[in-house]
DNA sequence: TCAAAAGTGTTTCCCCTACACCCATGG
DNA sequence: CCATGGGTGTAGGGGAAACACTTTTGA
């Protein structure tokens, strides 16, 4: 009911931010992990993240960490869930505000050279053992991603500015873990009115070149979905 | 990247939990507010909530607060979002993990007598000025509720164990802020296979009595929705 | 008998699904 | 010329939406 610390000196909690950073590489959905340099879980893989500073907003903290880690800005980033079990960190009370983010691999490659820390991408289907409760966070992020790709355009965040419809379909298939019908997929996507066909083509070896499209919306948009109860 | 406090003594943050408790009363969607007894915002209306104890999980804290406030257990409760602006509390750094919850008014009335603190229900359309960033929290909760009622059965949490189809439809209409077609609503609800008609009727004055139904599922379930991209 | 809410079916239309063949290119 | 992915259309079915009258009760 009341907000203030209940007594004069209140110990306080540590606040961590952690992020599940997804990308698609070689037709596989991957997440970025970093190797912990110090205890606890020294040497184990963990999600990128860090502590929130005393004067820093939680959102600012995750942006800062992401900046440090990836050197790319303008990433799609969304708060996921807050994990607040008292024993989730063996050192003491640390609450974690988890986020997830999506980057496209090409863009990442260009800028990420500078950083050589012990970090690597792992297929989400074959993750190593993770520190803390990070495995749970990844699972939750994956669930959210799979749901949200159905009624928003977050999927486009995994692709470069120009992409072919086959690449787009591939992104959806990788995330959803199932194959989609090519004709139906294309019709639906084009019907949404959020793609613009360019006059450029991508030659992929010795097949017919594929038309490149761009995403017309400035950011992630919510698609008109039919609810069970109410049509929107 | 690393979790621990960066230096030896780390001030730490206060963690608050706040809850938007919804109910339907007199055909109106209402939220519970409490009057603050001490500064800051003394005398202003605010969401029920409190600080998370040093050894307590965040979920446990909100359950405890809810218990103290309402004296009813077994409430539908869901984490909403974490608000982490450094200036959201004038006393210093307090991060709030917000939840929302749904109760049915009848059940609440029975048990809540005992508590006489300064608390009251307000129609969500006519809220007073709220302390902190609580208005934003309420708006966010409302948005989530409106979305989620479309593809889950949370709506049933606002009704007593037995209810008429008209009452159920009324709950949906109040939350969504629009009228629904009676025949289509009934057909859809019965088709879902989550309602059982009883042999009891509710006489509502001088009209034909309405059949009472019960919800057959033990808890809130996710309905089979059709995605834009993938049918489930 | 009348007011007021309960209860009930059908038609239309649109969207989703399933499905197979020709096209353009580089090797 | 051939292998490889790019690209295209349709028919059928199912679910959603729109829509109005009869039934039951108490006053």
Coordinates of C-alpha atoms (C1' of nucleotides) in Angstrom, one line a residue:
Chain A
X1 CA 0.0 0.0 0.0
X2 CA 2.7 2.5 0.9
X3 CA 5.8 2.8 -1.2
X4 CA 8.6 3.9 1.1
X5 CA 11.1 1.6 2.7
X6 CA 9.4 0.4 5.9
X7 CA 12.3 1.5 8.1
X8 CA 15.1 4.0 8.1
X9 CA 17.8 2.1 6.4
X10 CA 16.6 -0.3 3.8
X11 CA 19.1 -2.6 2.2
X12 CA 17.7 -2.6 -1.3
X13 CA 18.0 -5.0 -4.2
X14 CA 20.3 -5.3 -7.1
X15 CA 18.6 -4.9 -10.4
X16 CA 20.0 -6.6 -13.4
X17 CA 18.9 -6.4 -17.0
X18 CA 19.4 -9.3 -19.3
X19 CA 18.6 -9.6 -23.0
X20 CA 17.8 -12.4 -25.3
X21 CA 19.2 -11.2 -28.6
X22 CA 17.9 -13.2 -31.6
X23 CA 19.2 -13.3 -35.1
X24 CA 18.9 -15.6 -38.1
X25 CA 22.1 -17.0 -39.5
X26 CA 22.4 -19.8 -42.0
X27 CA 18.7 -20.5 -41.8
X28 CA 18.8 -21.0 -38.1
X29 CA 17.4 -18.9 -35.2
X30 CA 20.2 -18.1 -32.9
X31 CA 20.7 -16.2 -29.6
X32 CA 23.8 -14.4 -28.4
X33 CA 25.5 -15.6 -25.3
X34 CA 28.5 -14.4 -23.5
X35 CA 31.0 -16.3 -21.4
X36 CA 31.1 -15.2 -17.8
X37 CA 34.5 -13.9 -16.7
X38 CA 34.0 -14.1 -13.0
X39 CA 32.1 -16.0 -10.4
X40 CA 29.4 -17.1 -9.9
X41 CA 29.1 -19.4 -12.9
X42 CA 32.5 -18.4 -14.0
X43 CA 33.2 -19.8 -17.5
X44 CA 29.5 -20.6 -18.1
X45 CA 27.5 -19.1 -20.9
X46 CA 25.0 -16.5 -19.9
X47 CA 22.7 -13.8 -21.5
X48 CA 24.3 -10.4 -22.1
X49 CA 23.3 -8.0 -19.4
X50 CA 24.4 -6.1 -16.5
X51 CA 23.4 -4.1 -13.4
X52 CA 21.2 -1.0 -13.6
X53 CA 23.0 2.0 -12.3
X54 CA 21.6 4.1 -9.4
X55 CA 20.5 7.0 -11.6
X56 CA 19.7 5.0 -14.7
X57 CA 16.3 3.9 -16.0
X58 CA 15.9 0.2 -16.6
X59 CA 15.3 0.9 -20.3
X60 CA 18.4 3.0 -20.5
X61 CA 20.5 0.3 -18.8
X62 CA 19.5 -2.4 -21.3
X63 CA 20.2 0.0 -24.2
X64 CA 23.6 0.7 -22.8
X65 CA 24.4 -2.9 -22.4
X66 CA 23.2 -3.7 -25.9
X67 CA 25.3 -0.8 -27.2
X68 CA 28.4 -2.1 -25.5
X69 CA 27.8 -5.6 -26.6
X70 CA 26.7 -5.1 -30.2
X71 CA 27.7 -1.6 -31.2
X72 CA 24.5 -1.3 -33.1
X73 CA 21.7 1.0 -32.2
X74 CA 18.2 1.1 -33.5
X75 CA 17.4 -2.4 -32.6
X76 CA 13.9 -3.7 -31.9
X77 CA 13.8 -4.2 -28.1
X78 CA 10.9 -5.2 -25.9
X79 CA 10.6 -5.8 -22.2
X80 CA 9.8 -9.4 -21.5
X81 CA 9.3 -10.2 -17.9
X82 CA 10.8 -9.6 -14.5
X83 CA 12.2 -12.5 -12.6
X84 CA 12.2 -11.9 -8.9
X85 CA 13.0 -15.2 -7.1
X86 CA 15.2 -14.4 -4.1
X87 CA 17.5 -17.3 -4.8
X88 CA 18.0 -16.8 -8.5
X89 CA 21.5 -15.2 -7.9
X90 CA 23.7 -17.0 -5.4
X91 CA 25.4 -13.8 -4.3
X92 CA 22.3 -12.3 -2.9
X93 CA 19.2 -10.5 -3.9
X94 CA 19.2 -9.6 -7.6
X95 CA 16.1 -9.1 -9.6
X96 CA 16.3 -9.4 -13.3
X97 CA 14.3 -7.4 -15.8
X98 CA 14.5 -9.4 -19.0
X99 CA 14.2 -8.1 -22.5
X100 CA 14.4 -9.6 -25.9
X101 CA 15.7 -8.0 -29.1
X102 CA 16.0 -8.8 -32.8
X103 CA 18.8 -8.0 -35.2
X104 CA 19.6 -8.9 -38.7
X105 CA 22.8 -10.8 -39.1
X106 CA 24.3 -8.7 -42.0
X107 CA 24.0 -5.4 -40.1
X108 CA 25.3 -7.0 -37.0
X109 CA 28.3 -8.4 -38.8
X110 CA 29.3 -5.0 -40.2
X111 CA 29.5 -3.3 -36.9
X112 CA 30.3 -5.9 -34.4
X113 CA 33.9 -6.5 -35.5
X114 CA 35.3 -4.2 -32.9
X115 CA 34.2 -6.2 -30.0
X116 CA 36.1 -9.4 -29.4
X117 CA 34.8 -10.4 -26.0
X118 CA 34.0 -14.0 -25.5
X119 CA 30.6 -14.0 -27.1
X120 CA 29.0 -16.3 -29.6
X121 CA 25.7 -17.1 -31.3
X122 CA 24.0 -20.4 -30.5
X123 CA 21.1 -22.1 -32.2
X124 CA 18.2 -21.8 -29.9
X125 CA 17.6 -25.5 -30.3
X126 CA 21.0 -26.4 -29.1
X127 CA 21.9 -24.1 -26.2
X128 CA 24.6 -24.9 -23.7
X129 CA 23.9 -25.0 -20.0
X130 CA 23.2 -21.4 -19.0
X131 CA 24.0 -19.5 -15.8
X132 CA 21.4 -18.4 -13.3
X133 CA 17.8 -18.9 -14.6
X134 CA 18.8 -17.8 -18.0
X135 CA 17.5 -20.8 -19.7
X136 CA 14.0 -20.0 -18.5
X137 CA 14.4 -16.5 -19.8
X138 CA 15.3 -17.8 -23.3
X139 CA 12.4 -20.1 -23.3
X140 CA 10.0 -17.4 -22.4
X141 CA 11.5 -15.0 -25.0
X142 CA 11.0 -17.7 -27.6
X143 CA 7.4 -18.2 -26.7
X144 CA 6.8 -14.5 -26.9
X145 CA 8.5 -14.2 -30.2
X146 CA 6.5 -17.1 -31.7
X147 CA 3.3 -15.6 -30.5
X148 CA 4.1 -12.1 -31.6
X149 CA 5.2 -12.9 -35.0
X150 CA 1.7 -13.9 -35.8
X151 CA 0.1 -10.6 -35.3
X152 CA 2.8 -8.0 -35.6
X153 CA 5.6 -7.3 -38.0
X154 CA 8.5 -8.0 -35.6
X155 CA 9.7 -10.7 -38.0
X156 CA 10.9 -8.0 -40.4
X157 CA 13.5 -6.9 -37.9
X158 CA 15.5 -10.0 -38.6
X159 CA 15.9 -9.1 -42.3
X160 CA 18.0 -6.5 -44.1
X161 CA 16.3 -3.4 -45.5
X162 CA 15.8 -5.2 -48.8
X163 CA 14.8 -8.8 -48.9
X164 CA 13.2 -11.4 -51.1
X165 CA 9.9 -13.0 -50.2
X166 CA 11.6 -16.3 -49.9
X167 CA 13.9 -14.9 -47.3
X168 CA 10.9 -13.5 -45.4
X169 CA 9.2 -16.8 -45.5
X170 CA 12.3 -18.5 -44.3
X171 CA 12.4 -16.2 -41.3
X172 CA 8.8 -17.1 -40.4
X173 CA 9.5 -20.8 -40.9
X174 CA 12.6 -20.8 -38.7
X175 CA 10.8 -19.0 -35.9
X176 CA 7.7 -21.0 -36.0
X177 CA 9.4 -24.3 -36.7
X178 CA 7.1 -25.3 -39.4
X179 CA 6.9 -25.0 -43.2
X180 CA 4.5 -22.6 -44.8
X181 CA 2.8 -22.7 -48.2
X182 CA 4.6 -20.5 -50.6
X183 CA 1.6 -19.2 -52.5
X184 CA -0.5 -18.5 -49.5
X185 CA 2.3 -16.9 -47.6
X186 CA 3.0 -14.5 -50.5
X187 CA -0.6 -13.6 -51.0
X188 CA -1.1 -12.8 -47.3
X189 CA 2.0 -10.8 -47.0
X190 CA 1.3 -8.7 -50.1
X191 CA -2.3 -8.3 -49.0
X192 CA -1.2 -6.7 -45.8
X193 CA -0.1 -3.7 -47.7
X194 CA 3.1 -3.2 -45.8
X195 CA 5.6 -4.3 -48.5
X196 CA 6.8 -2.4 -51.5
X197 CA 8.4 -4.2 -54.4
X198 CA 11.5 -2.6 -55.7
X199 CA 12.9 -2.8 -59.2
X200 CA 15.9 -4.6 -58.0
X201 CA 16.5 -8.3 -58.0
X202 CA 18.8 -10.5 -56.1
X203 CA 20.7 -13.1 -58.1
X204 CA 21.3 -16.2 -56.0
X205 CA 23.6 -18.3 -58.1
X206 CA 22.2 -20.0 -61.1
X207 CA 18.5 -19.6 -60.6
X208 CA 16.0 -17.0 -61.6
X209 CA 16.8 -13.8 -59.6
X210 CA 14.3 -12.9 -56.9
X211 CA 12.6 -9.5 -56.6
X212 CA 13.6 -7.5 -53.6
X213 CA 11.0 -5.9 -51.3
X214 CA 11.2 -3.3 -48.6
X215 CA 9.0 -2.9 -45.5
X216 CA 7.0 0.3 -45.8
X217 CA 6.2 0.9 -42.2
X218 CA 8.5 2.9 -40.1
X219 CA 8.4 0.5 -37.2
X220 CA 6.9 -2.6 -35.9
X221 CA 3.1 -2.5 -36.4
X222 CA 0.3 -4.6 -35.0
X223 CA -1.7 -6.4 -37.6
X224 CA -5.4 -6.4 -37.7
X225 CA -6.2 -9.7 -36.1
X226 CA -9.5 -11.4 -35.7
X227 CA -10.3 -12.0 -32.1
X228 CA -12.3 -15.0 -31.0
X229 CA -14.9 -12.7 -29.6
X230 CA -14.6 -9.4 -31.3
X231 CA -13.4 -8.6 -34.8
X232 CA -11.1 -5.6 -34.9
Chain B
X1 CA 27.4 -8.7 -19.1
X2 CA 28.3 -9.4 -15.5
X3 CA 25.8 -9.5 -12.8
X4 CA 27.4 -8.4 -9.6
X5 CA 27.4 -4.9 -8.2
X6 CA 30.3 -3.2 -9.9
X7 CA 31.9 -2.1 -6.6
X8 CA 32.0 -3.2 -3.1
X9 CA 29.1 -1.4 -1.6
X10 CA 26.2 -0.9 -3.9
X11 CA 23.4 1.2 -2.8
X12 CA 20.6 -0.9 -4.3
X13 CA 17.1 -0.1 -5.4
X14 CA 13.8 -0.3 -3.7
X15 CA 11.4 -2.7 -5.4
X16 CA 7.7 -1.9 -5.2
X17 CA 4.9 -4.1 -6.4
X18 CA 1.7 -2.5 -7.5
X19 CA -1.5 -4.1 -8.7
X20 CA -4.4 -3.0 -10.8
X21 CA -7.3 -4.9 -9.3
X22 CA -10.3 -5.0 -11.7
X23 CA -13.9 -5.9 -10.9
X24 CA -17.3 -5.3 -12.5
X25 CA -19.9 -3.6 -10.4
X26 CA -23.2 -2.2 -11.6
X27 CA -22.3 -2.9 -15.2
X28 CA -19.1 -0.9 -15.0
X29 CA -15.5 -1.9 -15.0
X30 CA -13.8 -0.6 -11.8
X31 CA -10.4 -0.6 -10.3
X32 CA -9.5 -0.5 -6.6
X33 CA -7.6 2.5 -5.3
X34 CA -6.3 3.3 -1.9
X35 CA -5.7 6.7 -0.3
X36 CA -2.1 7.3 0.7
X37 CA -1.6 7.9 4.4
X38 CA 1.8 9.4 4.2
X39 CA 4.0 11.5 1.9
X40 CA 4.7 11.6 -0.9
X41 CA 1.4 12.1 -2.5
X42 CA -0.2 12.0 0.9
X43 CA -3.9 12.0 0.5
X44 CA -3.8 11.1 -3.1
X45 CA -5.3 7.9 -4.6
X46 CA -2.9 5.2 -5.6
X47 CA -2.8 1.6 -6.6
X48 CA -2.6 -0.9 -3.8
X49 CA 1.0 -2.2 -3.4
X50 CA 4.0 -2.1 -1.3
X51 CA 7.7 -2.9 -1.0
X52 CA 9.2 -6.2 -1.7
X53 CA 11.0 -7.6 1.3
X54 CA 14.7 -8.6 1.2
X55 CA 14.0 -12.3 1.3
X56 CA 10.7 -12.3 -0.6
X57 CA 10.1 -13.2 -4.2
X58 CA 8.3 -10.5 -6.2
X59 CA 5.4 -12.8 -6.8
X60 CA 5.1 -13.5 -3.1
X61 CA 5.2 -9.8 -2.3
X62 CA 2.2 -9.0 -4.6
X63 CA 0.3 -12.0 -3.2
X64 CA 0.9 -10.8 0.3
X65 CA -0.2 -7.3 -0.5
X66 CA -3.3 -8.5 -2.2
X67 CA -4.1 -10.7 0.7
X68 CA -3.8 -7.8 3.1
X69 CA -5.9 -5.6 1.0
X70 CA -8.6 -7.9 -0.1
X71 CA -8.6 -10.9 2.2
X72 CA -9.4 -13.1 -0.7
X73 CA -7.1 -15.6 -2.2
X74 CA -7.3 -17.6 -5.4
X75 CA -7.4 -14.5 -7.5
X76 CA -6.3 -14.4 -11.1
X77 CA -3.1 -12.4 -11.1
X78 CA -0.6 -11.7 -13.9
X79 CA 2.6 -9.7 -14.1
X80 CA 2.2 -6.7 -16.3
X81 CA 5.3 -4.6 -16.8
X82 CA 8.2 -3.2 -14.8
X83 CA 8.5 0.5 -14.6
X84 CA 12.0 1.7 -14.0
X85 CA 12.3 5.4 -14.6
X86 CA 14.7 6.8 -12.0
X87 CA 12.4 9.7 -11.1
X88 CA 9.1 7.9 -10.8
X89 CA 9.3 8.1 -7.0
X90 CA 10.4 11.5 -5.5
X91 CA 12.0 9.8 -2.5
X92 CA 14.6 8.0 -4.6
X93 CA 15.1 5.0 -6.7
X94 CA 12.1 2.7 -6.6
X95 CA 11.4 0.3 -9.4
X96 CA 7.8 -0.9 -9.7
X97 CA 6.8 -4.3 -10.9
X98 CA 3.2 -3.9 -11.8
X99 CA 0.5 -6.7 -11.9
X100 CA -3.1 -6.8 -12.7
X101 CA -5.8 -9.0 -11.2
X102 CA -9.4 -9.7 -11.6
X103 CA -12.0 -10.5 -8.9
X104 CA -15.7 -10.9 -9.0
X105 CA -17.6 -8.4 -7.0
X106 CA -19.9 -10.7 -5.1
X107 CA -17.1 -12.8 -3.7
X108 CA -15.1 -9.7 -2.9
X109 CA -18.0 -8.2 -0.9
X110 CA -18.3 -11.3 1.3
X111 CA -14.8 -11.3 2.5
X112 CA -13.7 -7.7 2.4
X113 CA -15.8 -6.4 5.2
X114 CA -13.1 -6.8 7.7
X115 CA -10.9 -4.2 6.2
X116 CA -12.0 -0.6 6.5
X117 CA -8.9 1.2 5.2
X118 CA -9.4 4.1 2.9
X119 CA -10.0 2.2 -0.2
X120 CA -12.6 2.4 -2.9
X121 CA -13.6 1.2 -6.4
X122 CA -13.5 3.7 -9.2
X123 CA -14.8 3.3 -12.7
X124 CA -11.8 3.1 -15.0
X125 CA -13.3 5.7 -17.2
X126 CA -13.4 8.2 -14.4
X127 CA -10.3 7.8 -12.3
X128 CA -9.1 10.6 -10.0
X129 CA -5.6 11.9 -10.3
X130 CA -3.3 9.1 -9.2
X131 CA 0.0 9.2 -7.4
X132 CA 3.3 8.4 -9.1
X133 CA 3.0 7.0 -12.6
X134 CA 0.0 4.9 -11.6
X135 CA -2.2 6.3 -14.2
X136 CA 0.1 4.9 -16.8
X137 CA 0.0 1.6 -15.1
X138 CA -3.7 1.5 -15.2
X139 CA -3.8 2.4 -18.8
X140 CA -1.4 -0.4 -19.6
X141 CA -3.3 -2.9 -17.6
X142 CA -6.5 -2.0 -19.4
X143 CA -4.9 -2.4 -22.8
X144 CA -3.6 -5.8 -21.8
X145 CA -7.0 -6.9 -20.4
X146 CA -8.8 -5.8 -23.6
X147 CA -6.3 -7.7 -25.7
X148 CA -6.3 -10.8 -23.6
X149 CA -10.0 -11.2 -23.2
X150 CA -10.1 -11.9 -26.9
X151 CA -8.0 -15.1 -26.9
X152 CA -8.2 -16.3 -23.3
X153 CA -10.9 -16.9 -20.7
X154 CA -9.7 -14.3 -18.2
X155 CA -13.1 -12.7 -18.6
X156 CA -14.7 -15.4 -16.5
X157 CA -12.7 -14.3 -13.5
X158 CA -15.0 -11.4 -13.2
X159 CA -18.1 -13.5 -12.7
X160 CA -19.4 -15.7 -9.9
X161 CA -19.2 -19.5 -10.2
X162 CA -22.6 -19.6 -11.8
X163 CA -23.7 -16.9 -14.3
X164 CA -26.1 -16.3 -17.1
X165 CA -25.0 -15.9 -20.7
X166 CA -26.3 -12.3 -20.6
X167 CA -24.0 -11.6 -17.6
X168 CA -21.1 -13.0 -19.4
X169 CA -21.8 -11.0 -22.5
X170 CA -22.2 -7.9 -20.3
X171 CA -18.7 -8.5 -18.9
X172 CA -17.2 -8.7 -22.4
X173 CA -19.1 -5.6 -23.5
X174 CA -18.0 -3.6 -20.5
X175 CA -14.3 -4.5 -21.0
X176 CA -14.3 -4.0 -24.7
X177 CA -16.4 -0.9 -24.6
X178 CA -18.7 -2.1 -27.4
X179 CA -21.9 -4.0 -27.9
X180 CA -21.9 -7.5 -29.2
X181 CA -24.5 -9.5 -31.1
X182 CA -26.4 -11.7 -28.7
X183 CA -26.8 -14.7 -31.0
X184 CA -23.3 -14.7 -32.3
X185 CA -21.9 -14.3 -28.9
X186 CA -23.9 -17.2 -27.5
X187 CA -23.0 -19.5 -30.4
X188 CA -19.3 -18.7 -30.1
X189 CA -19.2 -19.2 -26.3
X190 CA -21.1 -22.5 -26.4
X191 CA -19.0 -23.7 -29.3
X192 CA -15.8 -23.2 -27.3
X193 CA -16.9 -26.2 -25.2
X194 CA -15.9 -24.5 -21.9
X195 CA -19.3 -23.9 -20.5
X196 CA -21.7 -26.3 -18.8
X197 CA -25.3 -25.4 -18.5
X198 CA -26.8 -26.2 -15.1
X199 CA -30.4 -27.0 -14.4
X200 CA -30.8 -23.9 -12.4
X201 CA -32.2 -20.6 -13.4
X202 CA -31.9 -17.1 -12.2
X203 CA -35.1 -15.0 -11.9
X204 CA -34.3 -11.4 -12.5
X205 CA -37.5 -9.7 -11.6
X206 CA -40.5 -10.0 -13.9
X207 CA -38.8 -11.5 -17.0
X208 CA -38.2 -15.0 -18.1
X209 CA -35.6 -16.6 -15.9
X210 CA -32.2 -17.2 -17.4
X211 CA -30.3 -20.4 -17.4
X212 CA -27.2 -20.5 -15.2
X213 CA -23.9 -21.8 -16.6
X214 CA -20.6 -22.8 -15.1
X215 CA -17.1 -22.6 -16.5
X216 CA -15.8 -26.1 -16.9
X217 CA -12.1 -25.3 -17.0
X218 CA -10.1 -25.3 -13.8
X219 CA -8.3 -22.1 -14.7
X220 CA -7.7 -19.5 -17.4
X221 CA -7.1 -21.1 -20.7
X222 CA -5.8 -19.9 -24.0
X223 CA -8.3 -20.2 -26.8
X224 CA -7.4 -21.5 -30.2
X225 CA -6.8 -18.4 -32.2
X226 CA -6.2 -18.1 -35.8
X227 CA -2.9 -16.2 -36.5
X228 CA -2.5 -14.0 -39.5
X229 CA 0.3 -16.1 -40.7
X230 CA -0.1 -19.5 -39.2
X231 CA -3.3 -21.2 -38.2
X232 CA -3.0 -22.9 -34.9
Chain C
dT1 C1' -52.2 -8.5 -21.1
dC2 C1' -48.1 -6.3 -21.2
dA3 C1' -43.3 -5.2 -20.4
dA4 C1' -38.8 -7.0 -20.4
dA5 C1' -35.3 -10.0 -21.1
dA6 C1' -34.3 -15.0 -22.7
dG7 C1' -33.7 -17.7 -26.2
dT8 C1' -33.1 -19.4 -31.0
dG9 C1' -31.5 -20.2 -37.2
dT10 C1' -30.3 -19.0 -41.6
dT11 C1' -28.1 -16.8 -45.4
dT12 C1' -24.3 -14.5 -47.3
dC13 C1' -19.9 -13.5 -47.9
dC14 C1' -15.2 -13.6 -47.3
dC15 C1' -11.0 -15.6 -46.2
dC16 C1' -8.3 -19.5 -45.5
dT17 C1' -6.6 -23.8 -47.4
dA18 C1' -5.0 -27.1 -50.5
dC19 C1' -2.7 -27.9 -54.5
dA20 C1' 0.9 -28.0 -59.5
dC21 C1' 3.0 -26.0 -63.2
dC22 C1' 5.8 -22.6 -66.1
dC23 C1' 9.7 -19.0 -65.8
dA24 C1' 14.3 -17.1 -65.7
dT25 C1' 18.9 -17.6 -65.0
dG26 C1' 23.9 -19.4 -64.6
dG27 C1' 26.6 -23.2 -65.1
Chain D
dC1 C1' 20.0 -27.8 -71.9
dC2 C1' 19.3 -28.6 -67.3
dA3 C1' 19.1 -27.9 -62.5
dT4 C1' 17.4 -24.7 -59.2
dG5 C1' 14.6 -21.7 -56.9
dG6 C1' 11.2 -17.7 -58.5
dG7 C1' 6.8 -16.9 -59.4
dT8 C1' 1.7 -17.5 -60.2
dG9 C1' -4.3 -18.9 -59.9
dT10 C1' -8.4 -21.4 -58.5
dA11 C1' -11.9 -24.1 -56.5
dG12 C1' -14.0 -25.6 -52.3
dG13 C1' -15.2 -25.3 -47.5
dG14 C1' -15.8 -23.2 -43.0
dG15 C1' -16.4 -19.7 -40.0
dA16 C1' -17.9 -14.9 -39.2
dA17 C1' -21.4 -11.4 -39.6
dA18 C1' -25.8 -9.6 -40.1
dC19 C1' -30.3 -9.9 -39.0
dA20 C1' -35.9 -10.6 -36.2
dC21 C1' -39.2 -13.1 -34.0
dT22 C1' -41.1 -16.3 -30.3
dT23 C1' -41.0 -17.6 -25.4
dT24 C1' -41.4 -17.1 -20.5
dT25 C1' -42.2 -14.8 -16.5
dG26 C1' -44.0 -11.3 -12.9
dA27 C1' -46.4 -7.4 -12.2

